[in-house]
Coordinates of C-alpha atoms and ligand atoms in Angstrom, one line a residue:
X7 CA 28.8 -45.3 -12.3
X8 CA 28.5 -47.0 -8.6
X9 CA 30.3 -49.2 -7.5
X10 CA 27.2 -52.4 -8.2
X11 CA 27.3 -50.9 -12.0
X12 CA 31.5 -51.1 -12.2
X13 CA 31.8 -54.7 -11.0
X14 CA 28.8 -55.9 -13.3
X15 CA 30.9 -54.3 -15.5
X16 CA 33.9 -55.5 -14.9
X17 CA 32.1 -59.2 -14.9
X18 CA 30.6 -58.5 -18.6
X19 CA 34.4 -57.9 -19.9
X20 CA 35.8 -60.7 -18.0
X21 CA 33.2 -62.8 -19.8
X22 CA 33.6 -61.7 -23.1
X23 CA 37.2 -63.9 -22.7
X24 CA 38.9 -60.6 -23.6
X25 CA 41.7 -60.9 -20.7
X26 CA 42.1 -64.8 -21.4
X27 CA 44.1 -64.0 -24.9
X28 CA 48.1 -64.0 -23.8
X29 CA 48.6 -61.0 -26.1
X30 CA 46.0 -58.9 -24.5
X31 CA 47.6 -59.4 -21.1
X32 CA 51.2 -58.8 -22.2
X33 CA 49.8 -55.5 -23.5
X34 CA 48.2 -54.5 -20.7
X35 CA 51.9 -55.8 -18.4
X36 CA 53.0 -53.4 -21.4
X37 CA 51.2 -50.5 -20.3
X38 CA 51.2 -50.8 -16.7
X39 CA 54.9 -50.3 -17.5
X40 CA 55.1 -47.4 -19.3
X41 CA 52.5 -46.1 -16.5
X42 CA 55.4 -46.4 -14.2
X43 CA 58.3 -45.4 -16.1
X44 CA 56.5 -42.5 -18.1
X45 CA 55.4 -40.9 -14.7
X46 CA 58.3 -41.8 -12.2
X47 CA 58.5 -38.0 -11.1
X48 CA 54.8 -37.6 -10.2
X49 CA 54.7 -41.2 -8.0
X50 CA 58.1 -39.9 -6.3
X51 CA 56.7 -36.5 -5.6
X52 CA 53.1 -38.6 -4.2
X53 CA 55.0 -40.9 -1.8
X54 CA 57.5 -37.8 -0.8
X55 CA 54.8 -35.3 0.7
X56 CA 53.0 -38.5 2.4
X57 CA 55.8 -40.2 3.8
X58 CA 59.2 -37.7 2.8
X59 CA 60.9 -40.6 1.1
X60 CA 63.7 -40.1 -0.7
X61 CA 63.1 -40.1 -4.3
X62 CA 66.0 -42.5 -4.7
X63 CA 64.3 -45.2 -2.4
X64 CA 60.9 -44.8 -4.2
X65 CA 62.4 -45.5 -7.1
X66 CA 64.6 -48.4 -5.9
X67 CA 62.5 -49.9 -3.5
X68 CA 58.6 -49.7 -5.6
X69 CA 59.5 -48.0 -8.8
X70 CA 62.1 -50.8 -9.7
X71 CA 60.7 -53.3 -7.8
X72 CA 57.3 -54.1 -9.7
X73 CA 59.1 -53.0 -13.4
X74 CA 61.8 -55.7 -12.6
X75 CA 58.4 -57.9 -11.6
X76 CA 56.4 -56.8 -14.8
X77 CA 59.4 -57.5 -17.0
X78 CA 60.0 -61.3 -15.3
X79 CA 55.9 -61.5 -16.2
X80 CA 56.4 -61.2 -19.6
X81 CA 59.4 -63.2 -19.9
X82 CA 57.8 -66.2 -18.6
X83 CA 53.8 -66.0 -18.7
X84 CA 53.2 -68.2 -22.1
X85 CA 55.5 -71.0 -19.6
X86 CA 53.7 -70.5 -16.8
X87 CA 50.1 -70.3 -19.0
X88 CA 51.0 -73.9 -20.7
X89 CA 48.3 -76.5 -19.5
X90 CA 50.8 -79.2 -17.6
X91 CA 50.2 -83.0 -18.9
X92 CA 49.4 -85.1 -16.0
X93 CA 49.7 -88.7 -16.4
X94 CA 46.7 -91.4 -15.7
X95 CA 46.3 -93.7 -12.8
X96 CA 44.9 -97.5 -13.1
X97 CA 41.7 -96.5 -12.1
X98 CA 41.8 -93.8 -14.8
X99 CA 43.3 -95.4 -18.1
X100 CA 43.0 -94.8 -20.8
X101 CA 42.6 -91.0 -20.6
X102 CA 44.6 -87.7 -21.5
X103 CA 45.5 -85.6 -18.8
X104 CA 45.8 -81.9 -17.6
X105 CA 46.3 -78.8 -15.3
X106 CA 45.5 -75.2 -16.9
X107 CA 45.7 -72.6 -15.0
X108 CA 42.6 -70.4 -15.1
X109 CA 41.7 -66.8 -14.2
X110 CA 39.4 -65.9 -10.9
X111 CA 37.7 -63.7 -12.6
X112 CA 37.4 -60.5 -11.1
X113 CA 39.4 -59.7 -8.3
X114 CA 39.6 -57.0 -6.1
X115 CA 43.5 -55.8 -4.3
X116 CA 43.5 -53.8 -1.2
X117 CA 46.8 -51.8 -0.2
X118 CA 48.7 -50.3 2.4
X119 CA 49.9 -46.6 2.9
X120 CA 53.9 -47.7 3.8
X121 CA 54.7 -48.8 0.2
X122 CA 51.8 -46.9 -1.5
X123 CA 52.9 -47.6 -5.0
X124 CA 54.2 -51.0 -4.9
X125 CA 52.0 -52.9 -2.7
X126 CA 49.1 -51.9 -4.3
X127 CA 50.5 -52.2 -7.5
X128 CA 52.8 -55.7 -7.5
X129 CA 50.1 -57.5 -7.2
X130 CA 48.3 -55.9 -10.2
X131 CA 51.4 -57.4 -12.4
X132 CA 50.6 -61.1 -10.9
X133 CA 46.4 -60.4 -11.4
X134 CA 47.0 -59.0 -15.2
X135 CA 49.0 -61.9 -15.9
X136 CA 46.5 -64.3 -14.4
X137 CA 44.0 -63.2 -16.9
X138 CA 41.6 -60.7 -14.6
X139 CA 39.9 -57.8 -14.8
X140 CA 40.4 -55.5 -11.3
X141 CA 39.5 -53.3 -8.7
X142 CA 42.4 -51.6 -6.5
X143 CA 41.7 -49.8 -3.1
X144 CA 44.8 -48.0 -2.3
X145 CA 45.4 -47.0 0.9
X146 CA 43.5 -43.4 2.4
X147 CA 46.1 -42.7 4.7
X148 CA 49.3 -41.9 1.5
X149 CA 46.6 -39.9 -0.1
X150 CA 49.0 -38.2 -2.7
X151 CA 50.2 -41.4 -3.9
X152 CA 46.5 -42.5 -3.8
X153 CA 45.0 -39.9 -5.8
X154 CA 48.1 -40.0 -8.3
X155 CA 48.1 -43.5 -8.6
X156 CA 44.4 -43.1 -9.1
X157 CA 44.5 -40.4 -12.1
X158 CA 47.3 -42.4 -14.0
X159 CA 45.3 -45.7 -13.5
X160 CA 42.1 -44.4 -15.1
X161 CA 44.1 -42.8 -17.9
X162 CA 45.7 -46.1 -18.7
X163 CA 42.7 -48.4 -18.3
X164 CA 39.6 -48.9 -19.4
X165 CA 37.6 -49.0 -16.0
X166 CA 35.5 -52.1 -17.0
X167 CA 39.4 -54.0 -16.8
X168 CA 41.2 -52.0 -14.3
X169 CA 39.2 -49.4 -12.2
X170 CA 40.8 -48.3 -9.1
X171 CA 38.3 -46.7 -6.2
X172 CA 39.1 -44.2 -3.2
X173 CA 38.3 -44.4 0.2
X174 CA 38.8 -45.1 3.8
X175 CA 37.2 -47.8 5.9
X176 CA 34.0 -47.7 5.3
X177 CA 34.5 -47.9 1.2
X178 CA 36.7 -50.8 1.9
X179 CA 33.8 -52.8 3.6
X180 CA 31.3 -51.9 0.6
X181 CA 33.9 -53.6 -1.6
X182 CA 34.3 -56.8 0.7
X183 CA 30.6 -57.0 0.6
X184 CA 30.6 -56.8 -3.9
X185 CA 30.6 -59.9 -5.7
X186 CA 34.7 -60.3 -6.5
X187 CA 36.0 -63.8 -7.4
X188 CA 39.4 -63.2 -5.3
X189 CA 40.3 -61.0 -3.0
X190 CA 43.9 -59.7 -2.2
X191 CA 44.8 -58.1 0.7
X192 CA 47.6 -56.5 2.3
X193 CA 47.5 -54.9 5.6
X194 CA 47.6 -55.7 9.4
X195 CA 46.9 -59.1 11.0
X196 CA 43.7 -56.9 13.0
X197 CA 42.0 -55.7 9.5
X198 CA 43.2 -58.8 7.7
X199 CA 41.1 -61.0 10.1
X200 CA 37.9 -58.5 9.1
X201 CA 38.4 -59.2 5.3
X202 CA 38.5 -63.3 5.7
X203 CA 35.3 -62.8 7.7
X204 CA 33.8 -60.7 5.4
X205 CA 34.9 -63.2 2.5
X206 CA 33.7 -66.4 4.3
X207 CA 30.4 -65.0 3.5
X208 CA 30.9 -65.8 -0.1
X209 CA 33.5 -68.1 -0.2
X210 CA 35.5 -66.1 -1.9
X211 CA 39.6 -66.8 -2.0
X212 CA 41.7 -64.4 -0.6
X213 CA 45.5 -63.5 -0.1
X214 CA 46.2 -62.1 2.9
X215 CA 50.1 -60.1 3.1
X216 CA 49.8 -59.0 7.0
X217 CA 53.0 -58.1 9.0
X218 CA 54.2 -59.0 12.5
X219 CA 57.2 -58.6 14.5
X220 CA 60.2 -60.0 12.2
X221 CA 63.0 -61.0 14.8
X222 CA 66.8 -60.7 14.0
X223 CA 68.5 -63.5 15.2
X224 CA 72.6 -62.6 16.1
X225 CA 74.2 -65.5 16.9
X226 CA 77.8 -65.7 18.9
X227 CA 79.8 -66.4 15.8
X228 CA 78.2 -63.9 13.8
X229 CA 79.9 -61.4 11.8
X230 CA 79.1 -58.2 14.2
X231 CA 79.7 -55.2 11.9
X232 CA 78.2 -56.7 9.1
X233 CA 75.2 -57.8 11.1
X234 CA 74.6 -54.5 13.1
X235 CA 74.9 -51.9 9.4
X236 CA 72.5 -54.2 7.9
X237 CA 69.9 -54.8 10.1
X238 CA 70.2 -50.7 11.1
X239 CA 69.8 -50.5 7.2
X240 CA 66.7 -52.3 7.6
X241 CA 65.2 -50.6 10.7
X242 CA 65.8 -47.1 9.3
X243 CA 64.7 -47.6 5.8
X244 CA 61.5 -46.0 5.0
X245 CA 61.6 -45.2 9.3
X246 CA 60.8 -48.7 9.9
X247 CA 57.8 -48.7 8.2
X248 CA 57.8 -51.7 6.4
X249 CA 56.3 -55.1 7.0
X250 CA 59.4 -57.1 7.4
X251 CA 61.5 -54.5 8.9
X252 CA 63.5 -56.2 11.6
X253 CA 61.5 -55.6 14.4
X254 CA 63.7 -56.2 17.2
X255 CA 67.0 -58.1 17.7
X256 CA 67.7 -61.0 20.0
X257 CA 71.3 -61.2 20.4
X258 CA 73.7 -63.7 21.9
X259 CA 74.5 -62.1 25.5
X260 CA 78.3 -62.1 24.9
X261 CA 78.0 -60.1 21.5
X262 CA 76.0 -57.4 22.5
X263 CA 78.2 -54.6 23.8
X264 CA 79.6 -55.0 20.4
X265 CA 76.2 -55.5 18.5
X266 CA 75.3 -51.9 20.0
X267 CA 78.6 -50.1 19.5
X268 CA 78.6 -51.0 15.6
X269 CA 74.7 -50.9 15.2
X270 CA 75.2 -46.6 17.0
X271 CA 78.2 -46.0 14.0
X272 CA 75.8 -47.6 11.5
X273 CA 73.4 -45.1 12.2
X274 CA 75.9 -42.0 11.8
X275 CA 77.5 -43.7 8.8
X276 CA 74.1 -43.9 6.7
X277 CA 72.4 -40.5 7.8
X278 CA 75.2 -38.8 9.9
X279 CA 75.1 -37.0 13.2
X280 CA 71.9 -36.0 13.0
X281 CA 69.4 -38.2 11.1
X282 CA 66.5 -35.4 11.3
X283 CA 69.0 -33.7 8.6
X284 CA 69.9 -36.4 6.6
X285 CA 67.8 -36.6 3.2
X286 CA 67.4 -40.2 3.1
X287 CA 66.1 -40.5 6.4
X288 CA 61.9 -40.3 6.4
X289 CA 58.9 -39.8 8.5
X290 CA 55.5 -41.5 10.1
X291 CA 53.1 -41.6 8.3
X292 CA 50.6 -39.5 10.7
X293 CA 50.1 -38.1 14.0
X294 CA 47.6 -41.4 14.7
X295 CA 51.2 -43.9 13.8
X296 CA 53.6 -41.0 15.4
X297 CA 52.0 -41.1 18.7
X298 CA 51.6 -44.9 19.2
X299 CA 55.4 -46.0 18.5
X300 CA 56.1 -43.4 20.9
X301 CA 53.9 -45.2 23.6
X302 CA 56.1 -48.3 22.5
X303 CA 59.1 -46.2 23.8
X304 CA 57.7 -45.6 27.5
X305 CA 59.7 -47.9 30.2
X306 CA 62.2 -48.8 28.1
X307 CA 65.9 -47.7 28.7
X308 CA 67.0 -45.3 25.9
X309 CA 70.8 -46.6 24.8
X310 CA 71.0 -44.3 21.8
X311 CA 68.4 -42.2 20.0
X312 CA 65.0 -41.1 21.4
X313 CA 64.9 -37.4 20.1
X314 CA 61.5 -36.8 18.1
X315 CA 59.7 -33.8 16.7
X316 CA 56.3 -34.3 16.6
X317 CA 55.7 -31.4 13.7
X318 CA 58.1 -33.1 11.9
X319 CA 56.7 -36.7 12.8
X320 CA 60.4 -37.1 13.0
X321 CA 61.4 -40.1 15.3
X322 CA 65.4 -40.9 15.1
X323 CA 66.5 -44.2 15.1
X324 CA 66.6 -45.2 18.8
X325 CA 67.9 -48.4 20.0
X326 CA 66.1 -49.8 23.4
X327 CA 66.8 -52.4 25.9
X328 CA 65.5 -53.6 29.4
X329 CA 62.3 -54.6 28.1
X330 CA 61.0 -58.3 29.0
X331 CA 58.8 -60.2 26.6
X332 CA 55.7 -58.6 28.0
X333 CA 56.8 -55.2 27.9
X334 CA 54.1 -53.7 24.6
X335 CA 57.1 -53.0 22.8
X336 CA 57.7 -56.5 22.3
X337 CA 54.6 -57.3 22.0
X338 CA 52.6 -55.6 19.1
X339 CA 54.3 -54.8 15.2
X340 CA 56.9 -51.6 15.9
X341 CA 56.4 -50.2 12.3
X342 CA 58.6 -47.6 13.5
X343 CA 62.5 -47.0 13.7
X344 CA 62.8 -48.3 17.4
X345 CA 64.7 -51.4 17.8
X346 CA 64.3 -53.2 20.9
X347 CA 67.4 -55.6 21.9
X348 CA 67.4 -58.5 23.7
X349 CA 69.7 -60.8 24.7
X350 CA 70.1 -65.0 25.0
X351 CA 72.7 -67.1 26.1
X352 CA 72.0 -71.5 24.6
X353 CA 72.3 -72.3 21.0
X354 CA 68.4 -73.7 21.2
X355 CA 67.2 -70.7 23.1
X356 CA 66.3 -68.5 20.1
X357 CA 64.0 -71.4 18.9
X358 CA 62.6 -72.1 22.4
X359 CA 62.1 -68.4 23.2
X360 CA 59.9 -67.6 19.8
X361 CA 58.4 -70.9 18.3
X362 CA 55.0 -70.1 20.4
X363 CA 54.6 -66.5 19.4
X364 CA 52.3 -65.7 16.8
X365 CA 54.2 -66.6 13.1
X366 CA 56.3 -63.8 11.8
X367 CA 56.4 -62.4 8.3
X368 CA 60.1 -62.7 7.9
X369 CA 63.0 -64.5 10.7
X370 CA 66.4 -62.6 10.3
X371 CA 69.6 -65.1 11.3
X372 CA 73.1 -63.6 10.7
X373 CA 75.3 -66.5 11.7
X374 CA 77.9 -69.3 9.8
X375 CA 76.6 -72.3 11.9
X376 CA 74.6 -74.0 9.8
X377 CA 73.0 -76.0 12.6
X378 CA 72.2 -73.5 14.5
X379 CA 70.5 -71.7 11.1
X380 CA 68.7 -75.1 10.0
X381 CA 67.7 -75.6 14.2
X382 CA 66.3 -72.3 14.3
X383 CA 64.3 -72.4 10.8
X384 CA 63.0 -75.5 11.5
X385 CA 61.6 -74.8 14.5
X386 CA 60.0 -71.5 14.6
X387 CA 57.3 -71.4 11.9
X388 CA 57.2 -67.9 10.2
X389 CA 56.9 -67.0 6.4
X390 CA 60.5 -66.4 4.6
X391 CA 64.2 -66.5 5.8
X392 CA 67.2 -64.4 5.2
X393 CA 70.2 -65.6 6.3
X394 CA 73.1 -62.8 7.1
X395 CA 71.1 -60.1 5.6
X396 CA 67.7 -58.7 6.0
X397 CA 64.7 -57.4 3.7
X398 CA 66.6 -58.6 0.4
X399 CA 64.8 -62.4 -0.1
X400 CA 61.6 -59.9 -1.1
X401 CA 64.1 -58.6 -4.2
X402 CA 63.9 -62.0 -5.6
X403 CA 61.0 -62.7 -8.1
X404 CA 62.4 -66.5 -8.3
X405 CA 61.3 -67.6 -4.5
X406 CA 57.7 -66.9 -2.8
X407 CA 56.9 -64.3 -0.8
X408 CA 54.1 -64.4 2.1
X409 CA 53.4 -65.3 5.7
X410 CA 52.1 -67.9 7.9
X411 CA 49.5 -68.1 10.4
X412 CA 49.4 -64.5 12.0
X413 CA 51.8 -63.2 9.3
X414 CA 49.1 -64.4 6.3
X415 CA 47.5 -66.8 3.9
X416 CA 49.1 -67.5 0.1
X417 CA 52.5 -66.1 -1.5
X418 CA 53.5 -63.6 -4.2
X419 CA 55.9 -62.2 -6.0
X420 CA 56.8 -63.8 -10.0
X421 CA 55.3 -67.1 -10.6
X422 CA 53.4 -67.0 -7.0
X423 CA 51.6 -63.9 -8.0
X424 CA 50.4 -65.9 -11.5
X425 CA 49.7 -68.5 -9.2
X426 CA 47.9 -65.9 -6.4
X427 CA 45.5 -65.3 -9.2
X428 CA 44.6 -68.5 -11.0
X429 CA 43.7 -72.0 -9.9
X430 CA 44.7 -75.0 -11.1
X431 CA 41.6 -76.6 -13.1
X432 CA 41.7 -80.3 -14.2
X433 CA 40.6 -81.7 -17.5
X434 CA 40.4 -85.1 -18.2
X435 CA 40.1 -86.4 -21.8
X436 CA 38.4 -89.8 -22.4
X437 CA 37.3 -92.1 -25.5
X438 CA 33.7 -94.0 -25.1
X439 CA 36.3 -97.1 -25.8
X440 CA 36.9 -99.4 -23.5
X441 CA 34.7 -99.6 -21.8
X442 CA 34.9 -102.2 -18.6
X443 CA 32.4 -103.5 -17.0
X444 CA 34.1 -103.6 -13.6
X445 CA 33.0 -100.4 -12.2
X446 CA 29.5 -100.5 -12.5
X447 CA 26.8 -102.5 -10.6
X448 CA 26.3 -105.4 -10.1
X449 CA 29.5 -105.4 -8.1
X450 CA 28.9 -108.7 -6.4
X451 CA 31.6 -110.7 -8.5
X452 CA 33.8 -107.8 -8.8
X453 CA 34.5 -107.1 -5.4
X454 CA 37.6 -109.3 -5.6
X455 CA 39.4 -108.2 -8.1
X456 CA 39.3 -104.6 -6.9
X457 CA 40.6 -106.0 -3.7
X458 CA 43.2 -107.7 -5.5
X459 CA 44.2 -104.8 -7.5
X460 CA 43.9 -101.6 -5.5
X461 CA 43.8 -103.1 -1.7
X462 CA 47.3 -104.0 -0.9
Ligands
NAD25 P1 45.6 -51.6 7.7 O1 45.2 -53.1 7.9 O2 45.2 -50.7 8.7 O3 44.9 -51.1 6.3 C1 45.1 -51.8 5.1 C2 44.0 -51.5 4.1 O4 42.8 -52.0 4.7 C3 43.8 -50.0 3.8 O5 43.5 -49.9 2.5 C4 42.6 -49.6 4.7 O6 41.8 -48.6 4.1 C5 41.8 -50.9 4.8 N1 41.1 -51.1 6.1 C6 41.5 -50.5 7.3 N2 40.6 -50.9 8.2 C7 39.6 -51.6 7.6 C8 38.4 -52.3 8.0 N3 38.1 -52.2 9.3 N4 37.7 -53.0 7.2 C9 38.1 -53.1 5.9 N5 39.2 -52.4 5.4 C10 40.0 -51.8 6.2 O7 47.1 -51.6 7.5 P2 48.1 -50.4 7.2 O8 48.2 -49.6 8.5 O9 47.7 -49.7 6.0 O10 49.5 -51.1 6.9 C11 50.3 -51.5 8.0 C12 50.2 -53.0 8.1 O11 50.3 -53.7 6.9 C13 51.4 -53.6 9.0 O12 50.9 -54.6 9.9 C14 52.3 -54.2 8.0 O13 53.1 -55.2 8.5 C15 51.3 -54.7 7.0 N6 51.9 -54.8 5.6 C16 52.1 -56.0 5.1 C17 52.8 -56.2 3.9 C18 53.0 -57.5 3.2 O14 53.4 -57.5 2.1 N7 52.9 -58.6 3.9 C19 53.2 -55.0 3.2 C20 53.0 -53.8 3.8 C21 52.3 -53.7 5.0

């Protein structure tokens, strides 16, 4: 079957009003479960040999992730499925009102290689709820997890509901040129900008999750140890690879002696001595990513860190300073466990130094002065905040997550991701009695009692 024949397909079942019946989808939530619980060992062993994570942190950062997301799906989905009354305006009465939230259709999710299971797969929680059939595109470059994830998908799923397709660039742009009714993507600002072009061509809605340099705010009265084991938590986790990975720090000028003393034991407390040792500690992705975060490291000054293998793809966590905003490495996404620090000195500084760069995915602020928190979230515009703590608002089903402006287009995660793939559709109920004259022609006379009524 190509790839013309599987969306036809695909369209046929959705038609047939098969994934509109609340059952069906909690099934299908059912088995995409099982999926992941009933072959944990395989997806762990997949994201290992492409990235050489842990098989603790695939299982507690995807595994656990989209089961705690599947489970919160089918806890709430006949709630979130229940057409909302809406009441009547004056213009409107007498009529019965509502908001049901209907399915796209069929929609197509594009992922990334850094979470290979989850971001690919979250979404398919959100798109099965929503009442769609599917088409996933993992990512070519975690190829293990992709051809895994492909094998247990097409024994799970009938490929006229859920099919999921291989490929690299160019089978990615064949896809954005088939007739889907949503498209959700997650990948770099660069590519995501190609997919919203290639969708404007047939107005089809998209979600775009794209990345972007997540800054991590220390303020003077900040809580230094704390702020320092967790943001090095962050960097080093998954080797920075992750979208809202704290990509550098901007630290108050009198804290950060301190900031780098405690951020250097951090490092030796979660992967010892020597981090290329340490069995939590993982890799880049490729040669391609390897080489271009060590580019990031020339004309920097080296504090701690620096010592790579390039066999290995090994890159220890290496803390950097003397670089001025226009210095690449403050520039483009990281992605990488390099952590640039910079320093500022007035409480409004933070806000005035990053509200005009392009929107971040996440904003990092570890600090107990609420003004100073509520100053800086105001002003810089950037997708979600976590206050004292970094990464952990994305655990939450219960709040949105997504960008803005460079960092993306829509949210996800729990009653977002229903929302990511439905839309609202209005119904209005109305009796052929009364009928009043007053709104159809001749509207000489009647002028003045619509004036009177609605003008004021
Ligand atoms: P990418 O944009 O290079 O690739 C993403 C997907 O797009 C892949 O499936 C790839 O095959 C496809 N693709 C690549 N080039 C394409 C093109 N020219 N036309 C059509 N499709 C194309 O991203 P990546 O390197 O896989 O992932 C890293 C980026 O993703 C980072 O910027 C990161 O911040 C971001 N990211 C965002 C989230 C999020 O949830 N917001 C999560 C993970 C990663």
């Amino acid at each position: 079957m190509n790839m013309n024949q599987l969306i036809e397909k695909q369209h046929i079942f959705f038609e047939s009003g098969a994934t509109r019946d609340l059952s069906f989808r909690k099934q299908q939530l059912k088995k995409l479960k099982s999926m992941l619980v009933n072959h944990q060992d395989e997806l762990c062993k997949a994201v290992y040999s492409d990235l050489r994570k842990p098989a603790r942190e695939v299982v507690s950062t995807e595994l656990i992730t989209i089961v705690d997301e599947i489970n919160f799906h089918l806890k709430n989905l006949d709630s979130w499925s229940k057409p909302q009354n809406a009441a009547a305006n004056l213009l409107t009465l007498p009529s019965k009102n509502e908001v049901r939230r209907v399915p796209f259709g069929v929609a197509l999710i594009i992922g990334t290689w850094n979470y290979p299971v989850s971001q690919l797969i979250l979404p398919v929680a959100g798109a099965i709820s929503g009442g769609n059939c599917m088409v996933l595109k993992p990512s070519e470059l975690a190829a293990a997890t992709s051809s895994t994830l492909t094998r247990l998908i097409g024994d799970t799923f009938e490929p006229d509901y859920i099919s999921i397709i291989e490929g690299g660039v160019e089978i990615s742009q064949t896809l954005l040129d088939l007739p889907f009714n949503k498209i959700f993507f997650t990948g770099s600002s660069r590519v995501g900008k190609i997919v919203m072009g290639k969708a404007a061509r047939q107005l089809i809605p998209v979600t775009l999750e794209l990345g972007g340099k997540s800054p991590a705010i220390v303020h003077k009265d900040a809580d230094i140890q704390s702020s320092a084991k967790r943001i090095m938590w962050g960097k080093c986790l998954n080797a920075g690879q992750i979208c809202i990975s704290p990509d550098f720090v901007l630290v108050h000028e009198e804290r950060k002696d301190e900031f780098i003393e405690h951020a250097k034991s951090a490092v030796e407390e979660l992967y010892g001595k020597n981090p290329k040792t340490s069995p939590d500690y993982g890799r880049i992705i490729n040669q391609h990513h390897y080489q271009r975060v060590l580019k990031l490291l020339e004309g920097t000054h080296i504090i701690t860190g620096g010592e790579t293998d390039a066999g290995e793809k090994y890159i220890e966590p290496t803390i950097v300073d003397g670089v001025g905003w226009e210095h690449p490495v403050m520039q483009e996404e990281i992605f990488g466990p390099v952590l640039p620090v910079v320093t500022y000195s007035g409480d409004k500084e933070p806000a005035s130094l990053l509200r005009y760069k392009p929107s971040p995915l996440a904003l990092y602020i570890f600090s107990r002065d609420d003004s100073f928190i509520e100053n800086t979230i105001t002003q810089i515009p950037h997708g979600g905040t976590c206050i004292n703590d970094v990464i952990m608002h994305i655990a939450n089903p219960n709040i949105p997550f997504g960008g803005t402006g460079n960092s993306g287009i829509g949210q996800y995660h729990g009653k977002y991701s229903f929302e990511a793939f439905t839309r609202p559709h209005a119904v209005m109920r109305r009796k052929t009695w009364p009928d009043p004259s007053v709104r159809y022609p001749p509207y000489d006379s009647k002028i003045s009692l619509l004036n009177k009524l609605f003008m004021k």
